[in-house]
Amino acid sequence: MAEKLTRKEKIALQKKSPGFSPKEIQKKEKSKQSLRFVLGLLVALIGFLLYSNTLNHGYVLDDNGLIPENTSTKKGISAIPEIFKTSYRYGMNTSDFQLYRPLSKAMFAVEWELAPDTPALSHWINVLLYALLCYMLFRTLSRYLNGDLLISFLTALLFAAHPIHTEVVANIKSRDEIVCLLLCLTSAFSFHSYVTKDSTRAFLIAILCFFAALFTKESAIPFIAVIPLMYYFFTQAVKKKYITTIVSMVVCTIVFLLIRRAVLGHTETTTPMEDNSLVAIKDFLSQKANAIYILGVYLKLLVFPSPLIADGSYNHFPVIGLGSWKFLVPFIILLGALVIAFMQFKKKDIISFCILYFFATASLISNVFILIGTNYGERLMFIPSLGVCLLFAVLLSRVLKSETSSQALTDFNSFFSRYKKPVLTVFVIVILFGVKTMARNAEWKEDDILYATDVKKAGDSAHLLFYVANNITSDDHLAELPDSAARMIARNEGIDYLTRALTILPKYADAYQRRGFIYNQIKDIKKAEADYREGLIHNPTHPILYNNYGTLCFEAQRYDEAKFYFQQAIKYNPQYAHALNNLASVFGVFGMGEAGQIQADPANASVHTKMSQENFANAIEYFKRSIQADREFAEPYRLLAITYRNTGQIPEAEKYERLYKEVMQKANAKN
């Protein structure tokens, strides 16, 4: 719907268009607004169509830990208060709880409530949000660029089609990037109204959107610098507007950080080198040189987006020295870009803004200033890529833009007629990008396809080798194989991948954990135990390692050791449902043992009776904690029913037998 012009706006337009009546001016403005809507809609449509082949994809990569395997997310809407009071990874089998991104996780919980275990719904939402983001990008740029529809349109098209965005849109988990940028652009859009129209309502909307963006991802923080830069380059904002905007955004950020600290506490975990290879580089200058080298890889992908990989951690990017061209080339390019930005700053050249925007938004994720949880991830370039798209659009418009036509821009035909060369050029790029984007989307369909594809491109990444092994030896994958011989082949292949990963990174605890688990499955107990022990040396806070080692001990009837390892697993992840169930089982065994001693040792019958009751009570407590941690985990219901029967509590036993059947029926219905 076209906005009505205020009296001041009508007067301003009449001054710009002498000889035209107010009605003619307003009609002309409505035509421009209609054209803006059409161009924005076209960009959104292209964004949607390019990712339409992801709508029926499954859960892939990080989706699994955050959605279908996350005990918190699977509670649905009822988990939202819990989600805002816990870490991002709460509900996963991990001891790393240092991220706080509740907004996107709350969205996943709502979607699970509406359609449990239905990734198609989440993919639809991702693609629709991306289309909306592309539309909002065009509208925001056209506002700040004083109605320059060409640059706004070209930028939005390039952004919509860029293949480096496939990880963000095709991977449900990365919705945090989409929503964060969408909220930041909406905030910028509203701030423009605050600056140009002194709208208090727009100011409040802008602040609210920015505050919400912080709860989606920390990538919103650099917009404290980006928004004032937009004021400087594209508006006539007075000093008061700068101060009010910056102070309000800083206050929002401080409040967010205080909430984050209150939720996560004061403890910090060390980033493992398998996640961020830069951690292993102790020399400061060398570490930063390697960070700039990887930033140069990103720049290359923004220009020529191939090859695209889901993981580039240790040791896909070998350590390079200060004299390497892999450092020197991106360093010179980045330094030169900064020099240009500062030289053109006073002239308010949009090229300067593009460069400064890139540096500002890349500052938190580049590892140049602070080390983050990963050394490489194409999703990290989602927000910074906008600066490169805008820069290319500006340069292209300056080279190919035609100013000879006096035809008014009233519809797409007139727009295309005036700007045929730059528009056609970008459409060719969009087609090329689009082919690459849709091909890469297909590789994100399921874990099997993604890992099989990417291990060929990044077979030197220990993390990726672990992912492949974990996937081909998962219960779901093994269940699809025709016979035990095929399952044995898969397990041996998994062991080979994990051995390759450990050759690359001998201190990789996850790889030891998984290889030990497979060895235990094939009854090679000696090798399994050796891997578990080695893994705990390198990561003594690994809950899965402790649980798996405890399982080995339990199966070997080494119950005291099993109890210790299960307790350690729970210590590092108090919501670990399987470890809670396993510890309860140990107490159940102890209870049965003491009960058996009542007849065998009548002289101490009272002591054995007391010990039996205490152990059964502990078993009941931990079975209930396991159920509370994961309501869809069936085993504790069954074992709790048995425990109640063993203690003569028949009504409770019947209750949990009934609940066990209900949980199993739901599980079977899903399968």
XYZ file of C-alpha atoms in Angstrom:
671
model
C 0.000 0.000 0.000
C 1.355 3.404 -0.971
C 2.122 5.810 1.866
C 0.287 9.131 1.975
C 2.519 12.158 1.625
C 2.627 14.723 4.393
C 2.143 18.409 3.659
C 5.872 19.064 4.094
C 6.727 16.222 1.708
C 4.306 17.586 -0.901
C 5.916 21.044 -0.653
C 9.406 19.533 -0.923
C 8.403 17.526 -3.992
C 6.839 20.582 -5.613
C 10.083 22.494 -5.157
C 11.954 19.632 -6.841
C 9.351 19.385 -9.612
C 8.285 22.928 -10.518
C 5.436 23.141 -12.969
C 3.649 20.068 -11.614
C 0.509 20.232 -9.529
C 0.410 18.486 -6.102
C -1.856 15.783 -7.574
C 0.550 15.157 -10.428
C 3.464 15.009 -7.998
C 1.643 12.586 -5.726
C 0.664 10.429 -8.692
C 4.275 10.365 -9.778
C 5.368 9.375 -6.261
C 2.786 6.588 -6.143
C 4.177 5.233 -9.395
C 7.666 5.184 -7.864
C 6.351 3.421 -4.783
C 4.632 0.873 -6.984
C 7.894 0.301 -8.878
C 9.768 -0.127 -5.596
C 7.254 -2.746 -4.526
C 7.558 -4.630 -7.837
C 11.369 -4.610 -7.739
C 11.383 -5.732 -4.111
C 8.892 -8.471 -4.865
C 11.015 -9.672 -7.783
C 14.073 -9.926 -5.546
C 12.086 -11.846 -2.910
C 10.702 -14.194 -5.563
C 14.178 -14.952 -6.897
C 15.398 -15.622 -3.364
C 12.505 -18.008 -2.771
C 12.847 -19.848 -6.092
C 16.587 -20.381 -5.718
C 16.024 -22.200 -2.424
C 12.778 -23.938 -3.328
C 14.692 -27.194 -3.809
C 15.455 -27.266 -0.051
C 11.805 -27.349 1.059
C 11.698 -31.129 1.434
C 15.167 -31.556 2.870
C 15.784 -33.298 6.188
C 17.705 -32.356 9.312
C 21.387 -32.001 8.440
C 24.631 -31.437 10.356
C 24.057 -29.095 13.340
C 20.270 -29.322 12.925
C 20.327 -32.690 14.676
C 21.798 -31.578 17.975
C 19.669 -28.461 18.134
C 16.292 -29.857 17.066
C 15.454 -33.606 16.782
C 18.055 -34.715 19.338
C 17.669 -31.752 21.676
C 15.674 -32.658 24.775
C 14.829 -29.015 25.446
C 13.630 -28.095 21.944
C 11.460 -31.224 21.789
C 9.417 -30.036 24.758
C 7.777 -27.572 22.381
C 6.172 -24.314 23.460
C 6.395 -25.270 27.130
C 10.202 -25.110 26.825
C 10.334 -21.420 25.825
C 10.878 -20.111 29.385
C 13.579 -22.749 29.844
C 15.189 -21.802 26.515
C 15.506 -18.154 27.580
C 17.013 -19.233 30.920
C 19.564 -21.702 29.542
C 22.376 -21.865 27.013
C 21.944 -22.405 23.294
C 23.300 -25.957 23.505
C 21.278 -26.914 26.565
C 19.567 -30.231 25.844
C 22.556 -31.566 23.903
C 25.107 -34.122 25.111
C 27.879 -31.601 25.609
C 29.685 -29.721 28.339
C 29.990 -26.574 26.180
C 27.282 -24.153 27.257
C 28.848 -20.809 26.304
C 26.420 -19.602 23.632
C 23.182 -17.735 24.303
C 20.857 -17.469 21.289
C 17.370 -18.152 22.626
C 15.194 -16.503 19.958
C 15.902 -18.844 17.048
C 15.873 -21.888 19.351
C 12.462 -20.806 20.671
C 11.225 -20.726 17.071
C 12.370 -24.324 16.607
C 10.528 -25.340 19.778
C 7.302 -23.789 18.464
C 7.726 -25.591 15.144
C 8.283 -28.874 16.977
C 5.079 -28.255 18.906
C 3.151 -27.639 15.672
C 4.696 -30.492 13.686
C 7.074 -32.773 15.614
C 9.990 -34.196 13.662
C 8.906 -32.397 10.484
C 11.930 -30.641 8.957
C 9.884 -29.531 5.933
C 8.052 -26.947 8.075
C 11.333 -25.448 9.280
C 12.776 -25.407 5.751
C 9.684 -23.581 4.491
C 10.093 -20.999 7.227
C 13.790 -20.584 6.436
C 13.133 -19.972 2.749
C 10.201 -17.611 3.374
C 12.250 -15.630 5.891
C 15.096 -15.432 3.389
C 12.722 -14.119 0.719
C 11.426 -11.533 3.213
C 15.006 -10.598 4.077
C 15.833 -10.017 0.399
C 12.766 -7.778 0.083
C 13.673 -5.880 3.244
C 17.233 -5.450 2.042
C 16.044 -3.795 -1.166
C 13.617 -1.505 0.657
C 16.162 -0.467 3.271
C 18.831 0.293 0.686
C 16.412 2.264 -1.487
C 15.554 4.383 1.549
C 19.131 5.168 2.495
C 20.294 5.619 -1.096
C 17.750 8.391 -1.589
C 15.618 6.434 -4.005
C 18.452 5.026 -6.118
C 16.582 1.927 -7.242
C 19.318 0.633 -9.509
C 22.024 0.095 -6.878
C 19.455 -1.183 -4.393
C 18.042 -3.650 -6.910
C 21.421 -4.906 -8.142
C 22.698 -5.372 -4.573
C 19.602 -7.258 -3.453
C 19.732 -9.514 -6.524
C 23.384 -10.389 -5.959
C 22.724 -11.033 -2.285
C 19.670 -13.207 -3.002
C 21.567 -15.433 -5.434
C 25.022 -15.633 -3.845
C 25.981 -19.310 -3.354
C 27.921 -18.626 -0.156
C 24.515 -18.255 1.535
C 23.519 -21.881 0.914
C 24.703 -23.064 4.310
C 22.554 -20.443 6.032
C 19.316 -21.087 4.162
C 19.615 -24.829 3.528
C 20.714 -25.616 7.096
C 17.798 -24.971 9.476
C 20.088 -24.269 12.428
C 21.569 -21.244 10.654
C 18.248 -19.420 10.749
C 19.850 -17.304 13.462
C 21.834 -15.569 10.691
C 18.709 -14.857 8.621
C 16.633 -13.542 11.520
C 19.540 -11.511 12.899
C 20.113 -9.656 9.624
C 16.368 -9.285 9.009
C 15.903 -7.644 12.404
C 18.986 -5.443 11.942
C 17.740 -4.242 8.538
C 14.282 -3.581 9.966
C 15.979 -1.623 12.724
C 17.960 0.401 10.153
C 14.784 0.967 8.121
C 13.017 2.388 11.169
C 16.018 4.444 12.260
C 15.841 6.196 8.893
C 12.308 7.372 9.706
C 13.546 8.522 13.099
C 16.304 10.586 11.487
C 14.317 12.039 8.575
C 10.870 12.379 10.143
C 11.743 12.573 13.849
C 9.370 9.670 14.479
C 9.426 8.475 18.094
C 7.404 5.414 17.097
C 9.990 4.495 14.461
C 12.774 4.955 17.032
C 11.093 2.565 19.468
C 10.559 -0.032 16.717
C 14.213 0.299 15.693
C 15.460 -0.238 19.241
C 13.103 -3.155 19.826
C 14.257 -4.875 16.613
C 17.917 -4.377 17.462
C 17.389 -5.718 20.985
C 15.596 -8.779 19.578
C 18.428 -9.317 17.056
C 20.916 -9.608 19.927
C 18.936 -12.569 21.300
C 19.221 -14.244 17.908
C 22.968 -13.976 17.396
C 25.879 -11.853 18.587
C 26.422 -10.757 14.967
C 24.014 -7.881 15.672
C 26.553 -6.087 17.896
C 28.599 -4.514 15.025
C 25.466 -2.665 13.918
C 26.215 -0.255 16.755
C 28.845 1.029 14.301
C 26.973 0.238 11.064
C 23.868 2.331 11.812
C 25.845 5.550 12.535
C 27.844 4.906 9.362
C 24.570 4.733 7.443
C 23.544 8.036 9.016
C 26.826 9.644 7.987
C 26.946 8.434 4.402
C 23.272 8.619 3.454
C 21.411 11.097 5.663
C 21.680 14.598 7.082
C 21.344 13.381 10.653
C 22.179 15.927 13.343
C 24.559 15.193 16.201
C 21.704 14.581 18.646
C 20.379 11.717 16.502
C 23.786 10.036 16.472
C 24.139 10.275 20.240
C 20.606 9.048 20.958
C 20.959 6.116 18.562
C 24.400 5.001 19.705
C 23.612 5.335 23.415
C 20.337 3.416 23.080
C 22.004 0.602 21.093
C 24.867 0.393 23.589
C 22.398 0.218 26.483
C 20.528 -2.599 24.703
C 23.791 -4.462 24.211
C 24.832 -4.038 27.855
C 21.439 -5.289 29.042
C 21.729 -8.278 26.696
C 25.256 -9.080 27.894
C 24.147 -8.858 31.533
C 21.260 -11.249 30.834
C 23.631 -13.535 28.945
C 26.068 -13.546 31.841
C 23.308 -14.199 34.363
C 22.162 -17.207 32.320
C 25.541 -18.690 31.417
C 27.422 -17.798 34.577
C 31.048 -16.767 34.831
C 32.731 -19.963 33.686
C 34.472 -20.099 30.339
C 35.380 -23.119 28.271
C 38.440 -23.412 26.083
C 37.774 -23.707 22.372
C 39.148 -27.074 21.223
C 41.590 -27.010 18.328
C 39.450 -29.452 16.346
C 36.840 -26.674 16.148
C 39.217 -23.771 15.640
C 42.657 -24.703 14.321
C 43.968 -21.225 15.180
C 43.878 -22.160 18.878
C 46.822 -24.481 18.243
C 48.979 -21.587 16.964
C 50.608 -20.073 20.052
C 52.635 -17.343 18.341
C 50.411 -14.245 18.269
C 51.542 -12.818 14.919
C 51.431 -16.199 13.222
C 47.950 -16.824 14.592
C 46.679 -13.509 13.193
C 48.420 -14.109 9.868
C 46.549 -17.385 9.536
C 43.278 -15.673 10.465
C 43.876 -13.148 7.672
C 44.700 -16.017 5.308
C 41.285 -17.588 6.012
C 39.655 -14.169 5.651
C 41.275 -14.068 2.223
C 39.636 -17.428 1.430
C 36.290 -15.850 2.289
C 37.020 -12.912 -0.027
C 37.845 -15.301 -2.834
C 34.557 -17.180 -2.273
C 32.617 -13.920 -2.319
C 33.981 -13.295 -5.821
C 34.242 -16.892 -7.041
C 32.103 -19.127 -4.786
C 33.738 -22.520 -5.270
C 34.457 -24.917 -3.702
C 31.902 -24.658 -0.909
C 32.375 -26.909 2.128
C 30.438 -27.519 5.324
C 33.574 -27.750 7.472
C 37.066 -26.345 7.132
C 38.426 -26.870 10.617
C 41.647 -28.582 11.711
C 43.666 -29.155 9.504
C 42.038 -28.176 6.216
C 43.930 -24.894 6.252
C 47.547 -25.781 7.054
C 49.495 -23.261 9.118
C 51.268 -20.676 6.960
C 54.024 -18.218 7.850
C 54.221 -14.426 7.689
C 56.115 -14.677 4.391
C 53.508 -16.799 2.636
C 51.583 -15.330 -0.297
C 48.434 -16.810 1.248
C 48.821 -14.219 3.991
C 50.432 -11.381 2.043
C 47.869 -11.209 -0.784
C 44.749 -10.878 1.404
C 46.652 -8.606 3.822
C 47.567 -6.210 0.998
C 44.014 -6.318 -0.415
C 42.431 -5.665 2.982
C 44.923 -2.951 3.878
C 44.447 -1.301 0.495
C 40.678 -1.407 0.924
C 40.994 0.278 4.324
C 43.201 3.018 2.851
C 40.617 3.657 0.121
C 37.833 3.707 2.699
C 39.558 6.369 4.804
C 40.596 8.410 1.765
C 36.998 8.521 0.500
C 35.424 8.892 3.926
C 35.113 12.690 3.957
C 33.648 12.633 0.453
C 30.945 10.285 1.726
C 31.686 7.938 -1.161
C 29.479 4.849 -0.941
C 32.528 2.703 -1.745
C 33.992 3.788 1.577
C 30.785 2.674 3.315
C 30.886 -0.745 1.612
C 34.415 -1.377 2.841
C 33.774 -0.138 6.378
C 30.581 -2.185 6.562
C 32.500 -5.328 5.636
C 35.213 -4.701 8.214
C 32.688 -3.860 10.940
C 30.489 -6.913 10.406
C 33.436 -9.264 9.859
C 35.236 -8.059 12.984
C 33.531 -10.492 15.374
C 33.859 -13.593 13.185
C 37.248 -13.149 11.513
C 39.371 -14.446 14.440
C 41.638 -11.454 13.848
C 40.551 -9.618 16.994
C 39.098 -12.423 19.132
C 39.114 -16.185 18.716
C 35.667 -17.686 18.243
C 34.347 -21.256 18.266
C 35.436 -22.053 14.707
C 38.159 -20.993 12.306
C 35.963 -21.379 9.218
C 32.284 -21.368 8.327
C 30.668 -19.997 5.199
C 27.628 -19.037 7.286
C 29.852 -16.466 9.000
C 30.063 -14.475 5.764
C 26.287 -14.115 5.478
C 26.055 -10.606 6.962
C 29.466 -9.293 5.752
C 28.705 -10.449 2.187
C 26.205 -7.619 1.888
C 29.079 -5.120 1.808
C 30.708 -6.936 -1.117
C 27.409 -7.209 -3.021
C 26.791 -3.492 -2.522
C 30.332 -2.625 -3.628
C 29.980 -4.656 -6.822
C 26.593 -3.089 -7.562
C 28.022 0.418 -7.104
C 31.003 -0.242 -9.367
C 28.823 -1.868 -12.013
C 26.322 0.982 -11.988
C 29.113 3.524 -12.408
C 30.624 1.661 -15.321
C 27.425 0.700 -17.177
C 24.751 3.105 -15.979
C 23.141 5.134 -18.772
C 22.033 8.683 -17.998
C 20.872 9.575 -21.514
C 17.206 8.652 -21.076
C 14.828 11.282 -19.744
C 12.035 8.736 -19.363
C 10.404 8.748 -15.917
C 10.777 5.596 -13.865
C 7.137 4.621 -13.450
C 7.212 0.862 -14.038
C 9.600 -2.020 -14.582
C 9.708 -1.471 -18.342
C 10.920 2.095 -17.948
C 13.369 1.011 -15.252
C 14.757 -1.772 -17.444
C 14.900 0.498 -20.479
C 17.045 3.040 -18.648
C 19.332 0.556 -16.906
C 19.394 -2.280 -19.421
C 23.147 -2.905 -19.388
C 23.768 -3.154 -15.633
C 20.520 -5.073 -15.052
C 21.262 -7.610 -17.797
C 24.831 -8.003 -16.542
C 23.626 -8.778 -13.034
C 20.944 -11.113 -14.343
C 23.665 -13.129 -16.076
C 25.598 -13.296 -12.795
C 22.395 -14.255 -10.955
C 21.836 -17.115 -13.398
C 25.401 -18.369 -12.887
C 25.138 -17.943 -9.118
C 21.707 -19.544 -9.172
C 22.942 -22.694 -10.885
C 25.691 -23.017 -8.274
C 23.284 -22.238 -5.405
C 20.727 -24.849 -6.410
C 23.429 -27.456 -7.004
C 24.898 -26.787 -3.574
C 21.404 -26.887 -2.035
C 20.996 -30.436 -3.343
C 24.128 -31.440 -1.435
C 22.506 -30.208 1.796
C 19.542 -32.579 1.399
C 20.714 -35.095 4.010
C 23.824 -36.007 5.975
C 24.740 -38.919 3.701
C 24.929 -36.673 0.639
C 26.608 -33.710 2.352
C 29.363 -35.736 3.997
C 30.024 -37.940 0.972
C 30.344 -34.812 -1.187
C 32.383 -32.638 1.140
C 34.850 -35.269 2.323
C 36.132 -35.340 -1.269
C 36.774 -31.583 -1.076
C 38.012 -31.402 2.518
C 39.285 -34.854 3.369
C 42.038 -33.246 5.448
C 39.544 -31.858 7.977
C 39.574 -34.020 11.128
C 36.136 -32.735 12.047
C 34.622 -33.688 8.713
C 36.150 -37.162 8.868
C 34.558 -37.559 12.301
C 31.182 -36.450 10.922
C 31.391 -39.025 8.126
C 32.304 -41.837 10.542
C 29.628 -40.818 13.022
C 27.020 -40.791 10.280
C 27.777 -44.140 8.635
C 27.916 -45.902 12.021
C 24.783 -44.290 13.454
C 21.919 -46.535 14.547
C 19.645 -45.140 11.836
C 22.175 -45.754 9.068
C 23.052 -49.247 10.272
C 19.351 -50.161 10.522
C 18.972 -49.479 6.803
C 21.699 -51.958 5.848
C 20.604 -55.433 4.666
C 22.560 -57.701 7.014
C 25.211 -58.007 9.712
C 27.980 -58.302 7.112
C 27.056 -54.923 5.625
C 26.897 -53.409 9.113
C 30.349 -54.769 9.886
C 31.700 -53.202 6.699
C 30.170 -49.850 7.698
C 31.682 -50.046 11.174
C 35.127 -50.882 9.790
C 34.832 -47.998 7.355
C 33.906 -45.739 10.264
C 36.990 -46.916 12.169
C 39.136 -46.098 9.112
C 37.743 -42.540 8.898
C 38.297 -41.997 12.631
C 41.835 -43.334 12.393
C 42.484 -40.833 9.590
C 41.062 -38.080 11.792
C 43.367 -39.110 14.654
C 46.341 -39.174 12.307
C 45.588 -35.536 11.504
C 44.787 -34.605 15.125
C 46.145 -37.118 17.692
C 44.455 -35.237 20.562
C 40.931 -35.453 19.100
C 38.801 -36.704 22.018
C 35.592 -37.023 19.988
C 37.322 -39.352 17.540
C 38.601 -41.553 20.356
C 35.119 -41.597 21.852
C 33.457 -42.686 18.628
C 36.096 -45.220 17.677
C 35.939 -46.704 21.178
C 32.161 -46.921 20.868
C 32.451 -48.844 17.582
C 35.111 -51.160 19.010
C 32.793 -51.885 21.923
C 29.972 -52.702 19.487
C 32.138 -55.252 17.692
C 33.326 -56.646 21.070
C 36.941 -55.537 20.737
C 36.901 -54.482 24.391
C 40.632 -53.960 24.798
C 40.812 -51.424 21.951
C 37.583 -49.760 23.083
C 38.882 -49.239 26.607
C 42.206 -47.927 25.305
C 40.399 -45.348 23.162
C 38.150 -44.265 26.027
C 41.118 -43.769 28.338
C 43.066 -41.840 25.690
C 40.066 -39.668 24.918
C 39.603 -38.720 28.570
C 43.251 -37.680 28.770
C 42.631 -35.101 26.044
C 39.181 -34.037 27.266
C 38.441 -34.900 30.906
C 35.068 -33.098 30.755
C 33.519 -35.136 27.921
C 30.109 -36.483 29.092
C 29.639 -38.907 26.175
C 33.071 -40.417 26.738
C 32.310 -40.991 30.410
C 28.916 -42.484 29.617
C 30.291 -44.842 26.966
C 33.150 -45.935 29.186
C 30.642 -46.510 31.979
C 28.555 -48.640 29.625
C 31.581 -50.784 28.818
C 32.247 -51.281 32.524
C 28.581 -52.047 33.212
C 28.493 -54.689 30.507
C 31.677 -56.201 32.002
C 29.932 -56.226 35.415
C 32.457 -53.719 36.778
C 29.662 -51.855 38.499
C 31.667 -49.630 40.828
C 33.679 -48.292 37.899
C 30.504 -47.895 35.855
C 28.941 -45.878 38.674
C 31.950 -43.535 38.759
C 31.941 -42.897 35.005
C 28.178 -42.341 34.854
C 28.440 -39.873 37.737
C 31.180 -38.013 35.873
C 29.009 -37.870 32.743
C 26.183 -36.335 34.773
C 28.584 -33.930 36.470
C 29.501 -32.386 33.117
C 25.975 -32.619 31.669
C 23.297 -32.807 34.399
C 20.568 -33.250 31.756
C 22.180 -36.263 30.044
C 19.184 -38.624 29.953
C 21.102 -41.754 28.948
C 23.729 -41.303 31.654
C 21.016 -40.702 34.256
C 19.258 -43.879 33.138
C 22.514 -45.823 33.215
C 23.401 -44.621 36.708
C 19.909 -45.604 37.857
C 20.521 -49.067 36.403
C 23.713 -49.389 38.464
C 21.780 -48.546 41.605
C 19.156 -51.074 40.532
C 21.819 -53.774 40.255
C 23.180 -52.827 43.674
C 19.650 -52.967 45.077
C 19.048 -56.424 43.636
C 22.398 -57.590 44.980
C 21.614 -56.412 48.496
C 18.152 -57.950 48.301
C 19.727 -61.282 47.385
C 21.989 -61.071 50.432
C 19.043 -60.885 52.841
C 18.572 -64.682 52.615
C 22.242 -65.509 52.096
C 23.408 -63.477 55.111
C 20.520 -63.569 57.641
C 22.721 -62.271 60.442
C 22.982 -58.927 58.644
C 19.537 -59.005 57.050
C 18.558 -55.620 58.444
C 21.677 -54.005 56.987
C 21.098 -55.586 53.573
C 17.438 -54.557 53.660
C 18.369 -50.964 54.403
C 21.044 -50.899 51.702
C 18.662 -52.479 49.197
C 15.982 -49.863 49.910
C 18.493 -47.006 49.596
C 19.802 -48.289 46.275
C 16.306 -48.808 44.874
C 15.374 -45.306 46.056
C 18.419 -43.909 44.232
C 17.507 -45.910 41.141
C 13.967 -44.512 41.187
C 15.298 -40.958 41.611
C 17.670 -41.203 38.655
C 15.147 -42.961 36.416
C 12.761 -40.065 37.055
C 15.485 -37.520 36.357
C 16.190 -39.315 33.082
C 12.506 -39.129 32.133
C 12.411 -35.454 33.079
C 15.467 -34.769 30.902
C 14.037 -36.557 27.854
C 10.366 -37.477 27.888
C 10.710 -39.394 24.599
C 13.424 -41.735 25.892
C 11.507 -44.965 26.532
C 13.997 -47.107 28.458
C 13.760 -45.380 31.882
C 9.965 -45.834 31.877
C 10.404 -49.591 31.415
C 13.157 -49.946 33.998
C 11.366 -47.723 36.485
C 8.308 -49.968 36.220
C 10.504 -53.003 36.926
C 12.081 -51.259 39.908
C 8.681 -50.413 41.366
C 7.616 -54.047 40.962
C 10.775 -55.216 42.680
C 9.957 -52.958 45.624
C 6.304 -54.006 45.758
C 4.879 -50.692 44.545
C 2.478 -52.210 42.031
C 0.273 -49.141 41.239
C 3.391 -47.108 40.362
C 4.752 -50.019 38.336
C 1.531 -50.204 36.327
C 1.581 -46.447 35.793
C 5.044 -46.497 34.240
C 4.299 -49.632 32.235
C 1.420 -47.717 30.697
C 3.589 -44.663 30.061
C 6.256 -46.879 28.492
C 3.720 -48.275 26.028
C 2.529 -44.755 25.152
C 6.084 -43.529 24.488
C 6.831 -46.589 22.354
C 3.600 -46.126 20.378
C 4.555 -42.508 19.626
C 8.038 -43.575 18.576
C 6.685 -46.300 16.308
C 4.171 -43.873 14.803
C 7.031 -41.522 13.843
C 8.934 -44.360 12.224
